[in-house]
Coordinates of C-alpha atoms in Angstrom, one line a residue:
X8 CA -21.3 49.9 -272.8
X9 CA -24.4 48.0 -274.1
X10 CA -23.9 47.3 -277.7
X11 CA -26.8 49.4 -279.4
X12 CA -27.8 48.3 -283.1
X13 CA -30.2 50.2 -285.7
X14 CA -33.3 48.6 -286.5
X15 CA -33.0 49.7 -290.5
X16 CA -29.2 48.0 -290.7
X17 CA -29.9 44.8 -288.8
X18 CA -29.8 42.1 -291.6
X19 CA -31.6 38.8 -291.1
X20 CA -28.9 36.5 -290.0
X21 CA -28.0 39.2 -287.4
X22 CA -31.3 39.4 -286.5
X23 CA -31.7 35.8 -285.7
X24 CA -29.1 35.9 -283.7
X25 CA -30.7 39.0 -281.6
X26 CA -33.6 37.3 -281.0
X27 CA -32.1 33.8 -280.3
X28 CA -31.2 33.2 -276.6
X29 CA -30.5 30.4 -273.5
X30 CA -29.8 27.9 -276.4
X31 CA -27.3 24.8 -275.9
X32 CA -25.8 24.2 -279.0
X33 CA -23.2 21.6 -277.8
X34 CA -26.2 19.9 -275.9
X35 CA -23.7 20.3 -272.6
X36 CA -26.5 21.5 -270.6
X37 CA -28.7 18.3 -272.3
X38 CA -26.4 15.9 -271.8
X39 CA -26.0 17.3 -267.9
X40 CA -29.5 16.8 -267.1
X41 CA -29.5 13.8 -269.1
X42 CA -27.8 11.9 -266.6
X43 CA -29.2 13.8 -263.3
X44 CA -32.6 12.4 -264.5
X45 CA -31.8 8.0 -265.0
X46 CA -29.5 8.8 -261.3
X47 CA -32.6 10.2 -259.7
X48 CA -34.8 7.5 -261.6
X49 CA -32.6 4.7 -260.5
X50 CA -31.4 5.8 -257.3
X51 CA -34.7 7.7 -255.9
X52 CA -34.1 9.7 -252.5
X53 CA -30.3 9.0 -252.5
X54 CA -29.8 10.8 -255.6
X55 CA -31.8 13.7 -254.4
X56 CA -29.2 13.3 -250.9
X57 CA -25.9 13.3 -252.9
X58 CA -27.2 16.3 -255.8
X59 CA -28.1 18.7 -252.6
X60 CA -24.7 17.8 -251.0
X61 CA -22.8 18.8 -254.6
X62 CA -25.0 21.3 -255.3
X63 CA -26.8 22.9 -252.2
X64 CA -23.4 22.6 -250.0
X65 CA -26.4 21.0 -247.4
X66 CA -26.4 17.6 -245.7
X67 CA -30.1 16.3 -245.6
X68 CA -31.4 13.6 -243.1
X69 CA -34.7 13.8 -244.8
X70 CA -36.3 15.7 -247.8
X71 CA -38.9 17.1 -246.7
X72 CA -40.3 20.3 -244.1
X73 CA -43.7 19.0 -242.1
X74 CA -46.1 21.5 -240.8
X75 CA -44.4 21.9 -237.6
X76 CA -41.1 22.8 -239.1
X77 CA -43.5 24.9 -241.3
X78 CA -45.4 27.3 -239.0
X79 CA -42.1 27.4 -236.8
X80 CA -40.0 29.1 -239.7
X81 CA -42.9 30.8 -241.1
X82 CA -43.5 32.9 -237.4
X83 CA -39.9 34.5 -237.6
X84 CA -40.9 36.9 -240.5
X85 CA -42.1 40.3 -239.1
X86 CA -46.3 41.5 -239.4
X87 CA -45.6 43.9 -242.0
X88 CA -43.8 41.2 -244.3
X89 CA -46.7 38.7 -243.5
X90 CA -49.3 41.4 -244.5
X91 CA -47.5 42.3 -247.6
X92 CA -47.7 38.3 -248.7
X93 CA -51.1 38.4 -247.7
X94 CA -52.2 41.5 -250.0
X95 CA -50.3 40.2 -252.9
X96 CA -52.1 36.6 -252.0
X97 CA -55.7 38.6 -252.4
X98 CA -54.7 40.4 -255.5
X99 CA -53.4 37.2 -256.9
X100 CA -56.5 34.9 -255.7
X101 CA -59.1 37.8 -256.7
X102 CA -57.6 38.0 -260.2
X103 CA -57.2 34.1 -260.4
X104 CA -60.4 33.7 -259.5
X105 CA -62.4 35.4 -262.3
X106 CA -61.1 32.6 -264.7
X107 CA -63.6 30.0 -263.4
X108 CA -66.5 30.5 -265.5
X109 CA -69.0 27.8 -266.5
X110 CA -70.0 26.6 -270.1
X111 CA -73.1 27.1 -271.5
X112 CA -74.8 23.5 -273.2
X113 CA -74.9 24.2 -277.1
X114 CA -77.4 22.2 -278.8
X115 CA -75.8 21.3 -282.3
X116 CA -79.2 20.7 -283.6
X117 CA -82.5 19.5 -282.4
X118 CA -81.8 16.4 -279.7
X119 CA -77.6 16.4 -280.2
X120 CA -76.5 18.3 -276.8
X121 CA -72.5 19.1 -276.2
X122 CA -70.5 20.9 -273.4
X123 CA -67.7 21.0 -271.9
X124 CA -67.1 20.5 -268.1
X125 CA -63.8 21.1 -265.8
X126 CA -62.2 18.8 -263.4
X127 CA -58.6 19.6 -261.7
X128 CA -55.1 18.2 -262.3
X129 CA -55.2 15.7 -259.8
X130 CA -51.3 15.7 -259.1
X131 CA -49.3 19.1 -259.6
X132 CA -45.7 19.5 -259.0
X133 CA -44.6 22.9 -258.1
X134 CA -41.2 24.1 -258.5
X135 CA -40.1 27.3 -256.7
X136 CA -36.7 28.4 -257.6
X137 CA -33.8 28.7 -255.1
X138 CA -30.4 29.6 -256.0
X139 CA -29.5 33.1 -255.4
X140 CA -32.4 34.5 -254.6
X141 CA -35.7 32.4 -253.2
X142 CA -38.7 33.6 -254.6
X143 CA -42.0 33.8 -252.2
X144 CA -44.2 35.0 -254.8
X145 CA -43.5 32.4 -257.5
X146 CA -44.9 29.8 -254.7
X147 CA -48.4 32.3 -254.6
X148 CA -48.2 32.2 -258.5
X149 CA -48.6 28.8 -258.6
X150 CA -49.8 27.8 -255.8
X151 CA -53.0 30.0 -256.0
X152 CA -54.5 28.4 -259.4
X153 CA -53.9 25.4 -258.0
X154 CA -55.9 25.7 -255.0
X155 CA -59.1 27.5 -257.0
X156 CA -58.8 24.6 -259.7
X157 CA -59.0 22.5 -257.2
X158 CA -55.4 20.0 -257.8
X159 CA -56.0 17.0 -254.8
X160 CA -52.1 16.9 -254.2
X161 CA -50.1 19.8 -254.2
X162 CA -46.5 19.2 -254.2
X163 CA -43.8 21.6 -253.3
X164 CA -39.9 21.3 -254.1
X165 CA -37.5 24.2 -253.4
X166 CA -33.8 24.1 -252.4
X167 CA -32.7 23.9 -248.9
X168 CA -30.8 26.6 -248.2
X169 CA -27.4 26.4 -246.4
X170 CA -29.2 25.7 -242.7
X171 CA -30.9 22.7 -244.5
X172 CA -34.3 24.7 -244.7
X173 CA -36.2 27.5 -246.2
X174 CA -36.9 31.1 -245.7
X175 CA -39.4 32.3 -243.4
X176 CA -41.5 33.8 -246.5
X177 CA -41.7 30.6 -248.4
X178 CA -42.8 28.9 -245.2
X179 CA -45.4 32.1 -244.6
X180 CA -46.7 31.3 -248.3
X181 CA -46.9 27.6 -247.6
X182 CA -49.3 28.3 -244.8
X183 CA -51.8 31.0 -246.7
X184 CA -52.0 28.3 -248.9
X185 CA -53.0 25.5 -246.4
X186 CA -49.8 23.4 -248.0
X187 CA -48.2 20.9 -245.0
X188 CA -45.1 19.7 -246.7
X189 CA -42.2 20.7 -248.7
X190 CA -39.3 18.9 -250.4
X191 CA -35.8 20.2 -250.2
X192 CA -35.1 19.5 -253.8
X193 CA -33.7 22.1 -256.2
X194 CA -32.4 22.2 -260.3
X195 CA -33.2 19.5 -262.9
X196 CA -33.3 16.8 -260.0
X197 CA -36.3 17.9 -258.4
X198 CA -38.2 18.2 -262.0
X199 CA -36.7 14.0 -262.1
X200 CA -37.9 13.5 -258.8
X201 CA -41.5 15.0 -258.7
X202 CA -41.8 13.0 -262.6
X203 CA -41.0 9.4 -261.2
X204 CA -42.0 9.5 -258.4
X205 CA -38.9 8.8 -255.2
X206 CA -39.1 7.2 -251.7
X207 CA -40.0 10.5 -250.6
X208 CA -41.8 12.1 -252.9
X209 CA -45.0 11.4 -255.0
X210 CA -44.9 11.3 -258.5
X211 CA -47.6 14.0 -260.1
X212 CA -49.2 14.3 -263.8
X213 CA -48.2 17.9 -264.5
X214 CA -44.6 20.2 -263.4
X215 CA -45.2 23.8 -263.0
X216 CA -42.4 26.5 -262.3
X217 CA -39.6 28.6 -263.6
X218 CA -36.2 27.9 -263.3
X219 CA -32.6 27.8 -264.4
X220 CA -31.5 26.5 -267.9
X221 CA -31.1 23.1 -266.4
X222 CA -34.6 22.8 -264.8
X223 CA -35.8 24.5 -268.5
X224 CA -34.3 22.0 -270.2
X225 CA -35.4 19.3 -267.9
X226 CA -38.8 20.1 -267.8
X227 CA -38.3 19.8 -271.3
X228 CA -37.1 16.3 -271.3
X229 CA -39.2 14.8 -269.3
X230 CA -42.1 15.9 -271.3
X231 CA -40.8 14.1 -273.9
X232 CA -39.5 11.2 -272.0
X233 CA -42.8 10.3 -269.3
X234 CA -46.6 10.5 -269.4
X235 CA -45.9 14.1 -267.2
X236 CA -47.0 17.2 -269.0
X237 CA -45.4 20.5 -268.2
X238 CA -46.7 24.1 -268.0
X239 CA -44.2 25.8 -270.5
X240 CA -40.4 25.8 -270.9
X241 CA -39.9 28.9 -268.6
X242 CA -36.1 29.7 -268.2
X243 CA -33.9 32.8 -267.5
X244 CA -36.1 35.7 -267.2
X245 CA -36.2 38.6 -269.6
X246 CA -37.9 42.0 -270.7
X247 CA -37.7 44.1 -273.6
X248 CA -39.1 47.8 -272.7
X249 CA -40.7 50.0 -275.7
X250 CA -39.7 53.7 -274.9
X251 CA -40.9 56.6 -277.0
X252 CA -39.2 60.5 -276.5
X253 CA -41.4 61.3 -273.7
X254 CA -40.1 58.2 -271.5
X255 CA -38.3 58.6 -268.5
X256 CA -34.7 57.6 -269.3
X257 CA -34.3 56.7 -264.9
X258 CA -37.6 54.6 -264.8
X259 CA -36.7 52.8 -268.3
X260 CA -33.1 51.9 -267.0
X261 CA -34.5 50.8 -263.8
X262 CA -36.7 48.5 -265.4
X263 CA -34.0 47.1 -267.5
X264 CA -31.9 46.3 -264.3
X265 CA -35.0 44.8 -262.7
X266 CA -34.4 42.0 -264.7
X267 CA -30.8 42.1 -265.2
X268 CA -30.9 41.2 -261.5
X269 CA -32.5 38.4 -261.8
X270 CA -29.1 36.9 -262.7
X271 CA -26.3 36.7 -264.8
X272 CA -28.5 35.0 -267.9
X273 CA -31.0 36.9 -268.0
X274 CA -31.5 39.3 -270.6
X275 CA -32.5 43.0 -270.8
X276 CA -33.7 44.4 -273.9
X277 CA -34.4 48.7 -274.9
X278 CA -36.1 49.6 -278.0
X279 CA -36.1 53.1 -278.4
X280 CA -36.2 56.1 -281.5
X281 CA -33.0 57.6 -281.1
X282 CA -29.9 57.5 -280.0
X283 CA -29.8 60.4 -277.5
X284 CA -32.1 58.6 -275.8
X285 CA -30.6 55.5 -275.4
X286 CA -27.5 57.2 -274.5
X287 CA -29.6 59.0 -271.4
X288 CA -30.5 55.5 -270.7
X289 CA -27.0 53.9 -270.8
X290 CA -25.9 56.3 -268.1
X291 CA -28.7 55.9 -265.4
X292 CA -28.3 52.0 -265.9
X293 CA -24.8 52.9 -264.7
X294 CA -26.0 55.4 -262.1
X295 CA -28.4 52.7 -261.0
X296 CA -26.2 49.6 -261.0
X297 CA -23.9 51.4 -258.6
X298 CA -25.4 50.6 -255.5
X299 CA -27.6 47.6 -256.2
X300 CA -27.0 44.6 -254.1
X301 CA -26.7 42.2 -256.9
X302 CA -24.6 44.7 -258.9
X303 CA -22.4 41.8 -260.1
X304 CA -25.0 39.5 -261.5
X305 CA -26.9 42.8 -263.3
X306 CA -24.5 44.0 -264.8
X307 CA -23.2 40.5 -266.7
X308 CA -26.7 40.0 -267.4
X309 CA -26.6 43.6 -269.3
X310 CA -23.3 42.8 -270.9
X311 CA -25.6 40.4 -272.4
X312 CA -28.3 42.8 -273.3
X313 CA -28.5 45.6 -275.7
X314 CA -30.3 48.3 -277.4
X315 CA -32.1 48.6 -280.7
X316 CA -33.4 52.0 -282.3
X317 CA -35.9 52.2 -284.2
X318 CA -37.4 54.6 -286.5
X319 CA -40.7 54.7 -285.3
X320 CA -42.5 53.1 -283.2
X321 CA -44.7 50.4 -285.4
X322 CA -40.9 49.3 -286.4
X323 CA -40.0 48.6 -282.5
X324 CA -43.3 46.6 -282.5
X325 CA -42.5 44.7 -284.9
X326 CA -38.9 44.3 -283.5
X327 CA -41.0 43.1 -280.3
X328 CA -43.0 40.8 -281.8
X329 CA -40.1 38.9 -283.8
X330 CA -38.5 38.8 -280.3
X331 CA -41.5 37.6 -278.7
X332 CA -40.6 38.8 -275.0
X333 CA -41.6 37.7 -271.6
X334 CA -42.1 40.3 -270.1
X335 CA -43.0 43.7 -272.3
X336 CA -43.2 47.0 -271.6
X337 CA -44.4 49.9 -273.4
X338 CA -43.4 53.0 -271.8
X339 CA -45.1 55.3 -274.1
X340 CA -47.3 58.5 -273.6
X341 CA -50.4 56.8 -276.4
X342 CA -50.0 53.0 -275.4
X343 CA -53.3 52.3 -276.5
X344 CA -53.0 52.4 -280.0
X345 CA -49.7 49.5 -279.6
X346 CA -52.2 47.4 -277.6
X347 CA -53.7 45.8 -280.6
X348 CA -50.2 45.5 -282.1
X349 CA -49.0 43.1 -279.4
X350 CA -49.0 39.4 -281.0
X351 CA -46.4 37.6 -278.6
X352 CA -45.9 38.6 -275.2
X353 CA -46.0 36.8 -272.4
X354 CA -47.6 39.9 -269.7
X355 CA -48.0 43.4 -271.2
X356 CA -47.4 46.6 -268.7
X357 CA -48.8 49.7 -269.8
X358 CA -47.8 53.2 -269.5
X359 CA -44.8 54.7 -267.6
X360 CA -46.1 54.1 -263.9
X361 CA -46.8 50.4 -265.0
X362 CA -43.1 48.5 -263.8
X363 CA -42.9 45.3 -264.6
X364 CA -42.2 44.5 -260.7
X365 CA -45.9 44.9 -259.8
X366 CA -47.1 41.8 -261.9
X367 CA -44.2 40.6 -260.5
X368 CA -45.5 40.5 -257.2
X369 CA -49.0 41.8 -256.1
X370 CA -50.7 43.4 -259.2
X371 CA -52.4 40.0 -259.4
X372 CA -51.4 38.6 -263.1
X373 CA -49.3 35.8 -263.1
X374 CA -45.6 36.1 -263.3
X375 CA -44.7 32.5 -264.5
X376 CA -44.8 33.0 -268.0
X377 CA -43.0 32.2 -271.3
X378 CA -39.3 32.6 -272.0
X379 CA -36.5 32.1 -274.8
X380 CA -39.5 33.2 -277.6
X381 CA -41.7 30.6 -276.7
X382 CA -44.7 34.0 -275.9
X383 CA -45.0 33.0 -279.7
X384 CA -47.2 29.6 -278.7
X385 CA -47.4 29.4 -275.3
X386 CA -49.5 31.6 -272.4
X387 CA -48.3 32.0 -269.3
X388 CA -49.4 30.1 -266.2
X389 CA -53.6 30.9 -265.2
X390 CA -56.2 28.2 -263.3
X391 CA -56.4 27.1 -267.3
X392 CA -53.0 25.3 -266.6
X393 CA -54.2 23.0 -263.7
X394 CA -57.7 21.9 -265.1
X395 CA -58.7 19.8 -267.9
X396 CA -61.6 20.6 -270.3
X397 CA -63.7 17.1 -271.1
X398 CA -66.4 17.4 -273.4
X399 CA -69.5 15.8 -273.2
X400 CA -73.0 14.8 -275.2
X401 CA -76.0 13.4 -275.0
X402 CA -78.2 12.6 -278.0
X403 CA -82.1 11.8 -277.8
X404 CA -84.0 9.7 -280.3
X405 CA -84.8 12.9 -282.1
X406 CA -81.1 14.1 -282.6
X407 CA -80.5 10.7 -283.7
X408 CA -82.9 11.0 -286.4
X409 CA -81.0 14.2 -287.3
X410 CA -77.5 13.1 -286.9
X411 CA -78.1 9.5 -288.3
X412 CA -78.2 9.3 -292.1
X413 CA -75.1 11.9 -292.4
X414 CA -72.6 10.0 -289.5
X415 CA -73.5 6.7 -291.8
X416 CA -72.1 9.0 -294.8
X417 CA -69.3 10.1 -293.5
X418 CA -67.9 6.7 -292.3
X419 CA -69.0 5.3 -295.1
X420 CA -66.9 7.7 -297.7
X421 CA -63.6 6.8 -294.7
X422 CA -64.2 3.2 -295.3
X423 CA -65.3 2.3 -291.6
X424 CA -68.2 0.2 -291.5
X425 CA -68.2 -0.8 -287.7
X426 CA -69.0 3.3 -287.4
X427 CA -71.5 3.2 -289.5
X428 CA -73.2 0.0 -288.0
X429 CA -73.0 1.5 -284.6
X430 CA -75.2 4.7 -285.9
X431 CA -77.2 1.6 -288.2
X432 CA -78.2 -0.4 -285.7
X433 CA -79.2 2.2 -282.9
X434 CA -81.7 4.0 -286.0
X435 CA -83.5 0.5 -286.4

C-alpha cells in the first residue's frame, strides 16, 4: 500500500518531512565520500584501481577506453538502436541549439558602450552514471551542450562494467559526439578524480552529471573544497504527477513506476482530488509492477512514495511547488491555466500523452536537472551551463564627459580616492 495523506490535515512539521528527501543526517554518506576524496587526491590512479576493484567487482590495467576500443564496442549495437540514438541526438542538438543567441551592445548613455560576450568552459567533466542501469542518453544530455558551447576538453568517466568496459550505446554516443576517450571511473571517486586532476586523468574547471547520493554529495563537496564548480546537486531521481478526474488512472501509475525504476531511492509522488482515484491508481501500479524487469527496485522506491489528495487543483499546485519536483507532470484535461502556476520545477510535461520518458530521451529538453528541492534555485543543465557570460565596455571621450563628474561622486561618498583619481586624471 502507498501511504496516501490529505492535503487539508497535513500539518507543517509533517509536511516538512513530506517534502524533505536523500538527506544524511548522521553525515554517514559525508563522512564516506569524505575519505574517498583525500585517497583519490593522494593516491591518484591507484585509488581509482582499488575503488573499481571494491566497488565495480572489475580489475583495470588502465582507466581509460581509446578510440579503437571505442568504435569496436560501439559496432556491436544493431542499426535500428544506432538510429534511435541518432534521432534523439538531432532532437537534442536542434533544441540545444536555439540557446545560442548573440547580445545586442546597449549604449548606457551617449559614448559608455556595454555587452556581454560568450566563451566556453574550457575543461568539462562529464559523469554518466553506471550502477544498475547505464544510461546512453545522459552522455547526449551532456555531451551535446558541450560540443555547441564549444568546451576544448571533454572528459568522460563512467563505470566499467563487469567485462572491464562499457556498453555498446555509450560507446555509439561517444562516437556521434566525436569524443575519443573514456575513463572507467564510477561514484564519488570519479567526481575526486576529474576535480584534481590523476595520472590518468585531466583535471577540468566544471563537473556535470547525475548520480547516486554519494556522487550528489561529492559533487557537493568538492565545490566547496576546490576552485571546480558544479552544474547542480542532481541525486536520486524523482516525479511528482498532478492528475485531475479525467486522468488515466493506467498512464498516471505508469508514470509513477517510470521513476520508481530508476532505483530503490528514488521517489514517486501522486497528487490527485480524491480518493477513488487514487485507489484506481494504487491497483494498476500493482498491475504494472508485476512484470517489470526491475520490479524489486520499483517497488521499494514506491514503499518510499506516496499519495496526497487534494481539494482542488490550485491546492495540489501549491503542494507541487512546496515540493519543488524534478520532474512534474500535469496530467490534466485544462493544463494551460496551471502553466503559469508552476514556480519550481525542474522540466514540466504537459497533458496526458506528455510522459515524462520522452524528455527523458528524445523530446529534446534536457533531462539532467534538479533534485532533492533544489528546482527551487537551480535550472537544469542547457549550453548556459558550459559557457561563461564576460561583460565588456568601451567608453569614448564623450561618455567620459557624461560618466565623469558622477563616478568621482560616488567614490567620493565610499571614501576611495584612488577611484576617483583614476576618472580625475583621465577628464584632465
Amino acid at each position: 500500500m502507498i501511504k496516501t495523506y490529505f492535503y487539508k490535515d497535513i500539518e507543517a512539521e509533517q509536511l516538512q518531512k513530506l517534502i524533505d528527501r536523500n538527506t544524511d543526517p548522521n553525515h554517514a554518506i559525508q563522512d564516506t565520500v569524505l575519505q574517498i576524496i583525500e585517497e583519490v587526491k593522494t593516491s591518484g590512479d591507484e585509488a581509482l584501481k582499488s575503488y573499481a576493484k571494491q566497488f565495480d567487482k572489475v580489475d583495470l590495467e588502465k582507466l581509460y577506453l581509446d578510440a579503437s576500443d571505442i568504435e569496436e564496442l560501439a559496432m556491436t549495437i544493431s542499426r535500428d538502436q544506432m538510429r534511435a540514438l541518432e534521432i534523439a541526438f538531432q532532437n537534442i542538438h536542434k533544441f540545444h541549439q536555439s540557446q545560442m543567441k548573440r547580445e545586442r551592445v546597449v549604449e548606457t548613455m551617449p559614448g559608455v558602450k556595454c555587452w556581454r560576450e560568450v566563451r566556453p568552459i574550457e575543461k568539462v567533466g562529464l559523469y554518466i552514471p553506471g550502477g544498475s542501469a547505464v544510461l546512453p542518453s545522459t552522455l547526449l544530455m551532456l555531451g551535446i551542450p558541450a560540443r555547441i558551447a564549444g568546451c576544448k576538453e571533454i572528459v568522460v568517466c563512467s563505470p566499467p562494467q563487469n567485462n572491464g568496459k562499457i556498453n555498446g550505446f555509450v560507446a555509439y554516443c561517444l562516437k556521434l559526439l566525436r569524443i575519443d576517450r573514456i575513463y572507467l571511473v564510477g561514484g564519488a571517486q570519479a567526481v575526486a578524480a576529474m576535480a584534481y586532476g590523476t595520472e590518468s586523468i585531466p583535471k577540468v574547471n566544471k563537473i556535470f552529471g547525475p548520480g547516486n547520493q554519494f556522487v550528489t554529495k561529492a559533487k557537493s563537496m568538492i565545490q566547496g573544497m576546490t576552485d571546480v564548480s558544479i552544474d547542480m546537486p542532481a541525486g536520486p531521481s524523482e516525479v511528482l504527477v498532478i492528475a485531475d478526474e479525467l486522468a488515466n488512472p493506467a498512464f498516471v501509475a505508469a508514470d509513477l513506476l517510470a521513476q520508481a525504476e530508476h532505483g530503490s531511492d528514488s521517489q514517486s509522488i501522486l497528487v490527485c482530488l480524491s480518493e477513488e482515484f487514487a485507489q484506481a491508481v494504487e491497483k494498476e501500479v500493482e498491475v504494472q509492477l508485476q512484470v517489470l524487469p526491475r520490479r524489486a527496485l520499483a517497488e521499494e522506491a514506491m514503499n518510499n512514495s506516496y499519495i496526497i489528495v487534494a481539494e482542488s487543483l490550485e491546492e495540489a499546485m501549491k503542494f507541487s511547488n512546496l515540493y519543488a519536483p524534478e520532474h512534474l507532470i500535469l496530467e490534466t484535461e485544462e493544463w494551460k491555466p496551471l502553466v503559469n502556476r508552476v514556480l519550481n520545477a525542474g522540466s514540466v510535461f504537459l497533458g496526458n500523452l506528455t510522459p515524462e520518458s520522452a524528455g527523458d530521451y528524445a523530446s529534446g529538453t534536457n533531462h539532467t536537472l534538479p533534485t532533492s528541492g533544489y528546482a527551487r534555485s537551480y535550472s537544469g543543465v542547457s549550453v548556459d551551463s558550459f559557457v561563461k557570460k564576460i561583460t565588456f565596455q568601451h567608453i569614448s571621450e564623450e561618455g567620459l564627459q557624461h560618466i565623469g563628474s558622477t563616478v568621482e561622486i560616488l567614490a567620493e561618498l565610499e571614501g576611495l580616492q584612488a577611484h576617483k583619481n583614476a576618472v580625475s586624471i583621465r577628464m584632465k
